[in-house]
mmCIF file of C-alpha atoms in Angstrom:
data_model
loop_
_atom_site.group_PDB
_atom_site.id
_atom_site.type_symbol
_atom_site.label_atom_id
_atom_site.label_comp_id
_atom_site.label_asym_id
_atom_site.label_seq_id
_atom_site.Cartn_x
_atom_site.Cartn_y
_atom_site.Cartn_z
ATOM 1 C CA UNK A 20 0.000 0.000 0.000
ATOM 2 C CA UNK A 21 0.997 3.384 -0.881
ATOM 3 C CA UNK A 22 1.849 6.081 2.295
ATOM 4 C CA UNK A 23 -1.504 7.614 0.649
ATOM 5 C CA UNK A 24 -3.406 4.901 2.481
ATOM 6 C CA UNK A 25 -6.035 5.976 4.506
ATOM 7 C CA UNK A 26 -5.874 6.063 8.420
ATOM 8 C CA UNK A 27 -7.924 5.962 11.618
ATOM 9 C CA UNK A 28 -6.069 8.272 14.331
ATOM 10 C CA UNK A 29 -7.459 8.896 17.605
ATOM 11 C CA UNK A 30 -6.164 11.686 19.884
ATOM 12 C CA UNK A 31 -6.245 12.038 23.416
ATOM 13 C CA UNK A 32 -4.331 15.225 25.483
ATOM 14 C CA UNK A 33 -4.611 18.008 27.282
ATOM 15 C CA UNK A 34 -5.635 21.661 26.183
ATOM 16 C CA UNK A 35 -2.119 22.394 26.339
ATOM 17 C CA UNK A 36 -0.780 19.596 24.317
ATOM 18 C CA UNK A 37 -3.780 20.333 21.660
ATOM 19 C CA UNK A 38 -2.454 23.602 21.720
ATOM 20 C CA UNK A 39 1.053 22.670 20.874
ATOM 21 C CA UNK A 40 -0.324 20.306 18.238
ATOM 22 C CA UNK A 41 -2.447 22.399 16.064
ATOM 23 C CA UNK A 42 0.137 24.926 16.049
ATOM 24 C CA UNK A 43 2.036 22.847 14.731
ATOM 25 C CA UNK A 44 -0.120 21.495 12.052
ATOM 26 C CA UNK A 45 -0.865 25.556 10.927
ATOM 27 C CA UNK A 46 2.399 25.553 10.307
ATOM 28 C CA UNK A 47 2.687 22.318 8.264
ATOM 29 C CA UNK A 48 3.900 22.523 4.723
ATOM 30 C CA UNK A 49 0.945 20.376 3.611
ATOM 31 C CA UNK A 50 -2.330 22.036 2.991
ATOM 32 C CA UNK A 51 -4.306 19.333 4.261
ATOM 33 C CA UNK A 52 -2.304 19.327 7.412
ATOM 34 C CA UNK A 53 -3.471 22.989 7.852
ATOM 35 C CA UNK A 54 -6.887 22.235 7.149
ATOM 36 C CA UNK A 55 -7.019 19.599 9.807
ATOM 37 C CA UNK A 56 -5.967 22.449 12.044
ATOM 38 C CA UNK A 57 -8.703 24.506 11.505
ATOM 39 C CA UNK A 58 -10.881 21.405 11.493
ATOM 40 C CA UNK A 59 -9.810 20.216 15.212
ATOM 41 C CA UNK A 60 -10.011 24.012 16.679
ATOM 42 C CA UNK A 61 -13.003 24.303 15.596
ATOM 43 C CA UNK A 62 -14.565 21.232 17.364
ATOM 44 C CA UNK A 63 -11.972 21.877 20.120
ATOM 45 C CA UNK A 64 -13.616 25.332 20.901
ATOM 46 C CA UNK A 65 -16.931 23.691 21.464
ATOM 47 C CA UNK A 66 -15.277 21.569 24.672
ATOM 48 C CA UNK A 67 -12.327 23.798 25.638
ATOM 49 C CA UNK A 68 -12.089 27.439 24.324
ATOM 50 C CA UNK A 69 -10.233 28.991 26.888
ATOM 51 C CA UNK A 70 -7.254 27.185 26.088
ATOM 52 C CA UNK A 71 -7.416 27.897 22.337
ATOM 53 C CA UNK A 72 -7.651 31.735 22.618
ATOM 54 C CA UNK A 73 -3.967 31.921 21.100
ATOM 55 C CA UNK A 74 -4.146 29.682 18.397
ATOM 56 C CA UNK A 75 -5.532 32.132 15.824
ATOM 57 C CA UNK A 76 -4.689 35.604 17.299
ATOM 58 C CA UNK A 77 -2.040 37.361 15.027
ATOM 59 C CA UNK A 78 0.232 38.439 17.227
ATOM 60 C CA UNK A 79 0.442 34.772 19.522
ATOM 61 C CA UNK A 80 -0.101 31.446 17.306
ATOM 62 C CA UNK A 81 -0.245 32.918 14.225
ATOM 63 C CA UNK A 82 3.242 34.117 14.779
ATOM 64 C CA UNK A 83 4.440 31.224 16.294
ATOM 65 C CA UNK A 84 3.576 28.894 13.610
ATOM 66 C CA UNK A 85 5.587 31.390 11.252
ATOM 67 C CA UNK A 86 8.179 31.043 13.213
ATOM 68 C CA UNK A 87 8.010 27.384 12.706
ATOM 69 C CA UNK A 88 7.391 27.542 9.026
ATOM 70 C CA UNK A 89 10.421 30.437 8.760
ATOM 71 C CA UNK A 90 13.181 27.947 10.739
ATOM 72 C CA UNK A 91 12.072 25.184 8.508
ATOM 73 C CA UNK A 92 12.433 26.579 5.377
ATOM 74 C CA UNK A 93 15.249 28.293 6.476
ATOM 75 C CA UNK A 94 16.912 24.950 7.717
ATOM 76 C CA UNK A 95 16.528 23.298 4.416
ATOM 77 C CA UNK A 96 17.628 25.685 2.627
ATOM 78 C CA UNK A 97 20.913 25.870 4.478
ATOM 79 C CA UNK A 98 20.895 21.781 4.346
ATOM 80 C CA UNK A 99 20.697 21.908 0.984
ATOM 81 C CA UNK A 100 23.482 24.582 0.141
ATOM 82 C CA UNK A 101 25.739 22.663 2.493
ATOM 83 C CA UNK A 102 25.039 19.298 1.716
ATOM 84 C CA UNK A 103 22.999 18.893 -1.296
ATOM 85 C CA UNK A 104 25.861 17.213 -3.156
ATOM 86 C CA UNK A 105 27.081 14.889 -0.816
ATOM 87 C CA UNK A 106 26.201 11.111 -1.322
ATOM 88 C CA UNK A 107 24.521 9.357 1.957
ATOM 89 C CA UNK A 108 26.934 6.462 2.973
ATOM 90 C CA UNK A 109 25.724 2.723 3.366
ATOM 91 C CA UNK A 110 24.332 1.825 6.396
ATOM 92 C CA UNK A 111 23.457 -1.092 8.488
ATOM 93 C CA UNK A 112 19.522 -1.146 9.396
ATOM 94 C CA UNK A 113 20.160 -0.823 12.674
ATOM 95 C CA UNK A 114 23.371 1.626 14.144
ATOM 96 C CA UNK A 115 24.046 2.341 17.952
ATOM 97 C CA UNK A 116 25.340 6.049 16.966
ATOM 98 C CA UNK A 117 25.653 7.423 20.367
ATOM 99 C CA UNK A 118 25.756 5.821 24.334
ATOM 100 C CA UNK A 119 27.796 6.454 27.386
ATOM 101 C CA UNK A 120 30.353 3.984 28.163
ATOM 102 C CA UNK A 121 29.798 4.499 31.690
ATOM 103 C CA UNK A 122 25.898 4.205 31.707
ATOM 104 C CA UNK A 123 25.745 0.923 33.528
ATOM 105 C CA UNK A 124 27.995 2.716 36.328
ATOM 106 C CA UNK A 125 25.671 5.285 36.619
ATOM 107 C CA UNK A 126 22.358 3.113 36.674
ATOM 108 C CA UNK A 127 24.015 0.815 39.687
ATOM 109 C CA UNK A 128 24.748 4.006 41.360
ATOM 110 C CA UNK A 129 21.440 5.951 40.831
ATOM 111 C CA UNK A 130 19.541 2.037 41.736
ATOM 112 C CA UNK A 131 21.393 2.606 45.017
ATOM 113 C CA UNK A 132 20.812 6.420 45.474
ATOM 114 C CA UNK A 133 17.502 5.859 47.699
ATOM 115 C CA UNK A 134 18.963 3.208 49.724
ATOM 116 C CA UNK A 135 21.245 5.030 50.947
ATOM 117 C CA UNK A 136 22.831 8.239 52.872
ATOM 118 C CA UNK A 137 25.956 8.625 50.584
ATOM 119 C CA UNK A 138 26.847 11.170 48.028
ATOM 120 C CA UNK A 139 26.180 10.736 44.186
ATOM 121 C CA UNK A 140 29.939 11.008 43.359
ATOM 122 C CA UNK A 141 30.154 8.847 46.268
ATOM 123 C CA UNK A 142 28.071 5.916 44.969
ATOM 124 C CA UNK A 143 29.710 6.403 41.696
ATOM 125 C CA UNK A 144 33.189 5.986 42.719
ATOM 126 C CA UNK A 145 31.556 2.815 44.486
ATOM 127 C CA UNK A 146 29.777 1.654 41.435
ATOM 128 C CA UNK A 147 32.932 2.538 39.256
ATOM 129 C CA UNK A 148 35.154 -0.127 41.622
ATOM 130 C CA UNK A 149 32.479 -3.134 41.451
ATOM 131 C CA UNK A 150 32.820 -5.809 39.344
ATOM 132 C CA UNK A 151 30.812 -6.780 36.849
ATOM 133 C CA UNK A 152 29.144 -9.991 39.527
ATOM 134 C CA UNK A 153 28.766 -7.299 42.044
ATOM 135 C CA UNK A 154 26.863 -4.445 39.397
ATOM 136 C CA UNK A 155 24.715 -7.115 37.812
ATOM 137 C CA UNK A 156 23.637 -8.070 41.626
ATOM 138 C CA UNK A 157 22.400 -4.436 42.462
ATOM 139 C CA UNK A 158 20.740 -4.448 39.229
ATOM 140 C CA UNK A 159 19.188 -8.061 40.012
ATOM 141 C CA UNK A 160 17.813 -6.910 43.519
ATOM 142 C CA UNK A 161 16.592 -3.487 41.589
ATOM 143 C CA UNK A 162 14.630 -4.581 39.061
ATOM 144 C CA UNK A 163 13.087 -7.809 41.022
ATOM 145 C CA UNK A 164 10.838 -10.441 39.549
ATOM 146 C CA UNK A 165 8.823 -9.303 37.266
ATOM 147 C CA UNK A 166 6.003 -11.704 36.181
ATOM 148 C CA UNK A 167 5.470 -9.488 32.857
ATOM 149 C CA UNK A 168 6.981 -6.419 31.491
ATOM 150 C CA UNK A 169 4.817 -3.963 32.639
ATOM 151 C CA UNK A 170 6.518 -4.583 35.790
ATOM 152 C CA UNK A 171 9.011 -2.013 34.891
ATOM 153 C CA UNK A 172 12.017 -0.938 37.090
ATOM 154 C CA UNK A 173 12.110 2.299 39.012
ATOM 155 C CA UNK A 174 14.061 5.842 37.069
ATOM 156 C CA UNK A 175 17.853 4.586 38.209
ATOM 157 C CA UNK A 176 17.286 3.307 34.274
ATOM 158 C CA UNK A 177 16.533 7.094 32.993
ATOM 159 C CA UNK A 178 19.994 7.336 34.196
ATOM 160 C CA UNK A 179 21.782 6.324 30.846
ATOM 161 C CA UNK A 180 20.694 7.456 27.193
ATOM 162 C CA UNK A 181 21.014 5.483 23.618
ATOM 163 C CA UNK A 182 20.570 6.822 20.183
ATOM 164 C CA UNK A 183 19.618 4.802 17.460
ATOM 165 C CA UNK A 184 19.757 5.164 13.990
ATOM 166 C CA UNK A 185 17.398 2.819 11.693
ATOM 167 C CA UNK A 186 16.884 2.465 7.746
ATOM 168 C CA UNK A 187 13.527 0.451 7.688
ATOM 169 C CA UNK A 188 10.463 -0.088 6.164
ATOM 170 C CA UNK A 189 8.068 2.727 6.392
ATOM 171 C CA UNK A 190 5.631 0.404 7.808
ATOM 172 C CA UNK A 191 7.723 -0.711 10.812
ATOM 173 C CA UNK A 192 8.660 3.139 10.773
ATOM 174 C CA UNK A 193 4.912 3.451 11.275
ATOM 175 C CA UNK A 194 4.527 1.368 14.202
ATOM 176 C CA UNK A 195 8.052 2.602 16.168
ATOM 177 C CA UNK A 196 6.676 6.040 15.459
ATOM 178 C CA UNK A 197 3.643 5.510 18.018
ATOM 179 C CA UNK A 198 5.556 5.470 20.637
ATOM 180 C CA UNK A 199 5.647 8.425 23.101
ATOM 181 C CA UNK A 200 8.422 7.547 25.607
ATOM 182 C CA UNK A 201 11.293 8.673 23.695
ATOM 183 C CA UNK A 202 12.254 11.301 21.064
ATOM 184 C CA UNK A 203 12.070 10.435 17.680
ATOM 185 C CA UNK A 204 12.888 12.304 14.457
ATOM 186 C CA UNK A 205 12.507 11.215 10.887
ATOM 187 C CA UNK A 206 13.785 12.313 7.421
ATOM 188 C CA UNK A 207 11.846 12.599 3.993
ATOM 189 C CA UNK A 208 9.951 9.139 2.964
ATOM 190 C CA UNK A 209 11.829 8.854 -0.418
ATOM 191 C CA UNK A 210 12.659 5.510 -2.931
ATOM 192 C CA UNK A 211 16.154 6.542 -2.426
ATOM 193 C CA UNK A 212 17.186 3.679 0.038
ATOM 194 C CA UNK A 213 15.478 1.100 -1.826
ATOM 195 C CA UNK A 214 12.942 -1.386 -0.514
ATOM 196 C CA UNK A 215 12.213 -4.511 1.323
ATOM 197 C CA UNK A 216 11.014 -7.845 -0.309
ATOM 198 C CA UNK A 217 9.601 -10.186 2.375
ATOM 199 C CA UNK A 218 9.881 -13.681 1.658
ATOM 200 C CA UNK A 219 6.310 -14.346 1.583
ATOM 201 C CA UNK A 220 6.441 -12.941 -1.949
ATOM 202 C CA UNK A 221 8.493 -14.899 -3.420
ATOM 203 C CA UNK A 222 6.701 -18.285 -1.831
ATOM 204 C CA UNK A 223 3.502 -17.410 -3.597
ATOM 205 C CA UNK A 224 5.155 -16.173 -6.647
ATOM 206 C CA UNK A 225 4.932 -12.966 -7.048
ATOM 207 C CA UNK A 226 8.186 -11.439 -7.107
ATOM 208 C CA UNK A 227 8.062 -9.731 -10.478
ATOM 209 C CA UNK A 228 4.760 -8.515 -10.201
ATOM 210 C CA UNK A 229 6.101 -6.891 -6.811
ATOM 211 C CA UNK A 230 9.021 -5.130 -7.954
ATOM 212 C CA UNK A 231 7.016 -3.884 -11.207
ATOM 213 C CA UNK A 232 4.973 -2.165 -8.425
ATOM 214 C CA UNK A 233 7.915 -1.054 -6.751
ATOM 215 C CA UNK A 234 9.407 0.231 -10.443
ATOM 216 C CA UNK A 235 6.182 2.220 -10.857
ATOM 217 C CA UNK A 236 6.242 3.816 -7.157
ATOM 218 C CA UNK A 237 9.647 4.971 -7.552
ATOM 219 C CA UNK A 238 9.095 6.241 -11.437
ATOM 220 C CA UNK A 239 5.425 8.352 -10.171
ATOM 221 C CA UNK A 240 7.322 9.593 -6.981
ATOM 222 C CA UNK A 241 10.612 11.017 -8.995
ATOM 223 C CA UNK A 242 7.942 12.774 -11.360
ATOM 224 C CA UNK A 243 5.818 14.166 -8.643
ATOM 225 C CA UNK A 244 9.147 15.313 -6.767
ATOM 226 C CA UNK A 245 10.139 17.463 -8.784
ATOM 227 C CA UNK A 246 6.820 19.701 -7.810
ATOM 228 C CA UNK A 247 6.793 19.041 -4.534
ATOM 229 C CA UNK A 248 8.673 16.555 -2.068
ATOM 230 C CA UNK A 249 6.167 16.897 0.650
ATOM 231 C CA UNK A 250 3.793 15.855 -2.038
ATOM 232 C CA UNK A 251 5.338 12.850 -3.634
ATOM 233 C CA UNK A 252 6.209 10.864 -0.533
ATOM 234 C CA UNK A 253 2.365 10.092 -0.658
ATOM 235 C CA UNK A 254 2.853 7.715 -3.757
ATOM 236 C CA UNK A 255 5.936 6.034 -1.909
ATOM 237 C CA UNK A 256 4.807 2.231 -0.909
ATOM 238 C CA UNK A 257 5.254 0.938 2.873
ATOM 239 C CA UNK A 258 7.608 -1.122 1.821
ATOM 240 C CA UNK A 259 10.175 1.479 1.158
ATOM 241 C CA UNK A 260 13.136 2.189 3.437
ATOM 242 C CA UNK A 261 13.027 5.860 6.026
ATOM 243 C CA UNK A 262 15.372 7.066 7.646
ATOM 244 C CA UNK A 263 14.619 7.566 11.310
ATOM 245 C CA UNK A 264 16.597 7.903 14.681
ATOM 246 C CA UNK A 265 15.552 7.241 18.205
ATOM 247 C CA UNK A 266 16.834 8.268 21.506
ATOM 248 C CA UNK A 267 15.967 6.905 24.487
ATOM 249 C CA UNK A 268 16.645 6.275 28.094
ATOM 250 C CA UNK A 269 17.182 2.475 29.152
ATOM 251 C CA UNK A 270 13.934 3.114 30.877
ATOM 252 C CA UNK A 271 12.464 3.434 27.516
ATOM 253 C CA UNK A 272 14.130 0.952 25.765
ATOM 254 C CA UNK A 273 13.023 -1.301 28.147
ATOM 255 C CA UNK A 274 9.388 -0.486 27.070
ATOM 256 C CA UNK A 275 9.676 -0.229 23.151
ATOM 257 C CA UNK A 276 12.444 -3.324 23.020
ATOM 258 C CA UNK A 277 10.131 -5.986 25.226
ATOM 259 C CA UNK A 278 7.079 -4.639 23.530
ATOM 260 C CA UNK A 279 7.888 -4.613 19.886
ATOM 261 C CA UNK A 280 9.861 -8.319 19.865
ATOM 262 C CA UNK A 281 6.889 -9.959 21.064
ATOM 263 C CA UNK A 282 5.778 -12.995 19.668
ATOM 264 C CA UNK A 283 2.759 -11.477 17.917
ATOM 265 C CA UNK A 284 4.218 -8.668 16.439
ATOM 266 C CA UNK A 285 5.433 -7.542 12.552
ATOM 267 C CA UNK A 286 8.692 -9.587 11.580
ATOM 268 C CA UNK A 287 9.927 -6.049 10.493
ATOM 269 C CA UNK A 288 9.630 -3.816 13.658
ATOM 270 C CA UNK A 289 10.923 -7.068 15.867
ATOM 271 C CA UNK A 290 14.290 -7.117 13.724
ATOM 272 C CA UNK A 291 14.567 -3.981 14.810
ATOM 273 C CA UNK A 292 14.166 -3.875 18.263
ATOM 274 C CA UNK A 293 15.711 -7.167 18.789
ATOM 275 C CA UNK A 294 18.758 -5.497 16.836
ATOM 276 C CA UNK A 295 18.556 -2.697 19.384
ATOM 277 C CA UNK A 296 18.628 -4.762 22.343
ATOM 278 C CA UNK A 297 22.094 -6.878 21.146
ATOM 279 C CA UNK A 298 23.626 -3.600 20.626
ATOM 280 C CA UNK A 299 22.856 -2.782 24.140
ATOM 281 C CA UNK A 300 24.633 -5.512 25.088
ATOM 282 C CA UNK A 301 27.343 -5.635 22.724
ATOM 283 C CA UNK A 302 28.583 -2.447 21.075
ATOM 284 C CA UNK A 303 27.682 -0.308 24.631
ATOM 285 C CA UNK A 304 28.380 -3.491 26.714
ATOM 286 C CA UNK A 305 25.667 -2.636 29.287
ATOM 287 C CA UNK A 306 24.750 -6.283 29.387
ATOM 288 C CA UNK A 307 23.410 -6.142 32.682
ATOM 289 C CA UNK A 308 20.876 -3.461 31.370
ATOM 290 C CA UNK A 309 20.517 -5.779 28.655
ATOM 291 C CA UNK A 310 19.610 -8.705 30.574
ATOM 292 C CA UNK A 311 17.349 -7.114 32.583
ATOM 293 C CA UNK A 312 14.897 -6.559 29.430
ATOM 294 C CA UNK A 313 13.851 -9.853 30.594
ATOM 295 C CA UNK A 314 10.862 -10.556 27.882
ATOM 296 C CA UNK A 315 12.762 -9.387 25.257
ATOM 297 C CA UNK A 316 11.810 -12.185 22.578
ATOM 298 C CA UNK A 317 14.845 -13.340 20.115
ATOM 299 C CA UNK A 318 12.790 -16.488 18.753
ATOM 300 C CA UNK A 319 11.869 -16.713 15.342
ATOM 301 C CA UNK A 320 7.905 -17.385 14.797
ATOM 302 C CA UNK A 321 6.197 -16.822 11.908
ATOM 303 C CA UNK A 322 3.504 -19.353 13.201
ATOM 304 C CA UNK A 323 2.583 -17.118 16.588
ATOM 305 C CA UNK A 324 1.575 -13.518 14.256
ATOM 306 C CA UNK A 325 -0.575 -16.296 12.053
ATOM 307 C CA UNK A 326 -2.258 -17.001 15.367
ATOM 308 C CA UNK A 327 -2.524 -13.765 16.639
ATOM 309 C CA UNK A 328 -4.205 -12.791 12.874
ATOM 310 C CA UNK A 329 -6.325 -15.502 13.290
ATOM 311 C CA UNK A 330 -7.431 -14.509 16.906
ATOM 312 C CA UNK A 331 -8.452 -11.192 16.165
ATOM 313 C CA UNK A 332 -10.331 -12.385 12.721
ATOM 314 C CA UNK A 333 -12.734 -14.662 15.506
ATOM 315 C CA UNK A 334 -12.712 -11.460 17.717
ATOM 316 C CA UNK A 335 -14.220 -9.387 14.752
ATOM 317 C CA UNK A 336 -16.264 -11.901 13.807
ATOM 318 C CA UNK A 337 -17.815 -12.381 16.965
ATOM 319 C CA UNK A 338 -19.117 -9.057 17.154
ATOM 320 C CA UNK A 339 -22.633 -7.783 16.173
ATOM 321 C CA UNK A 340 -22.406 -7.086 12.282
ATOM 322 C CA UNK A 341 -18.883 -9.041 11.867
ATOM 323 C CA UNK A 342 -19.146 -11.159 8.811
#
């Protein structure tokens, strides 16, 4: 399916937070974006007008969504004097770009913080002159037995930050996106990075057809590009590659990594995440963070998504009207 594809999107926050949102979306470079805006205030305003008086005055949200739409377009104009002829190296589909090599220090230390009467730089030093038996113990007694992972340990694991770079799918890109708990910024949906082929093509035999779809996407979205970017990543299929970075606590990486390698969930999205949580271990070496993700899932299993699919088709079917 094309990015075109039509969504449902429900919305939940405070006035504040809608606030911060539809400014944002006045100052979107889409039009439809901008007429969503108008389309939420308005049934906003029927349930919470005092905390939309700024929105549309001139001199408050009006000129703070210029301000937006100025940096923007001033941003990518400078990106594309300074780098507009540079070619974008290869890269894995999953890069640990930034962590601190002393993060696991500082999570022991911070686990023992309330437990204690000592210093920070005290419990640090401490930390710093345990060995690795000794950290993984405080960690152990820290996070406990949890029967499932929304038994989640305490903010000692806010302590330490990661930042990931991926070059996926646009629909695992789609699902990662969702999540709230960390920051997440994205580039352009192009055909530049090429595309994914899962398997199950080729084992009902339909690997030409595919990539004469895939021809076809990248042939209307160079056309349509060359009006409008913004415009022409609508006729870019799913199964194109974005790039995308995350940052995240371990906190939060916790959360996303045990979530999104379930069982049930998209082969695509779990190769990521389950990436994620070997570089943990590996490239940082924070394996005792690493092994405290407990229900991270590794396994491959095609069969268990089948099931889940099949679960929710007797769910729907169950209901009044379901077919």
């Amino acid at each position: 399916m094309p990015a075109a594809t039509r969504s449902n999107v429900g919305i939940f926050g405070t006035g504040q937070a809608f606030e911060q949102l539809l400014l944002r979306l006045r100052a979107h470079p889409l039009a439809e974006a901008r007429d969503c805006a108008d389309l939420m205030l308005r049934e906003l305003r029927r349930l919470i007008p005092a905390f939309l008086t700024r929105v549309d005055r001139e001199d408050r949200g009006v000129r703070w969504s210029r301000y937006l739409t100025d940096t923007r377009s001033e941003t990518g104009a400078i990106a594309a004097r300074l780098l507009g002829q540079i070619d974008a190296d290869p890269r894995p589909e999953v890069a640990l770009t930034e962590f601190d090599p002393d993060g696991e220090i500082k999570v022991v230390a911070a686990a023992l913080y309330e437990s204690s009467r000592l210093s920070e730089s005290q419990l640090l030093g401490i930390a710093r002159g345990m060995g690795a038996d000794d950290r993984a113990a405080v960690l152990r007694a820290y996070i406990g037995n949890r029967a499932n992972r929304r038994h989640r340990p305490g903010r000692a694991f806010e302590r330490t930050t990661y930042s990931f770079e991926m070059l996926s799918d646009y629909g695992a890109f789609r699902d990662l996106q969702r999540h709230r708990l960390l920051t997440i910024e994205w580039q352009e949906l192009t055909t530049e990075h090429g595309y994914t082929e899962p398997a199950a093509i080729e084992e009902i035999g339909a690997v030409d057809d595919w990539r004469r779809v895939m021809d076809r996407t990248a042939e209307m979205h160079q056309a349509l590009r060359a009006e409008s970017s913004q415009l022409a990543q609508y006729t870019v299929a799913m199964a194109y590659r974005i790039r995308y970075r995350m940052q995240m606590n371990a906190r939060e990486a916790m959360h996303v990594i045990e979530l999104r390698t379930a069982p049930q969930g998209h082969p695509a999205y779990r190769r990521v995440c389950q990436r994620m949580h070997r570089l943990i271990a590996e490239e940082a070496g924070h394996q005792a963070i690493a092994d405290a993700m407990t229900f991270a899932d590794h396994s491959a299993v095609a069969l268990e998504r089948l099931s889940a699919e099949r679960n929710s088709e007797r769910r729907r079917e169950a209901q009044p009207g379901g077919s």
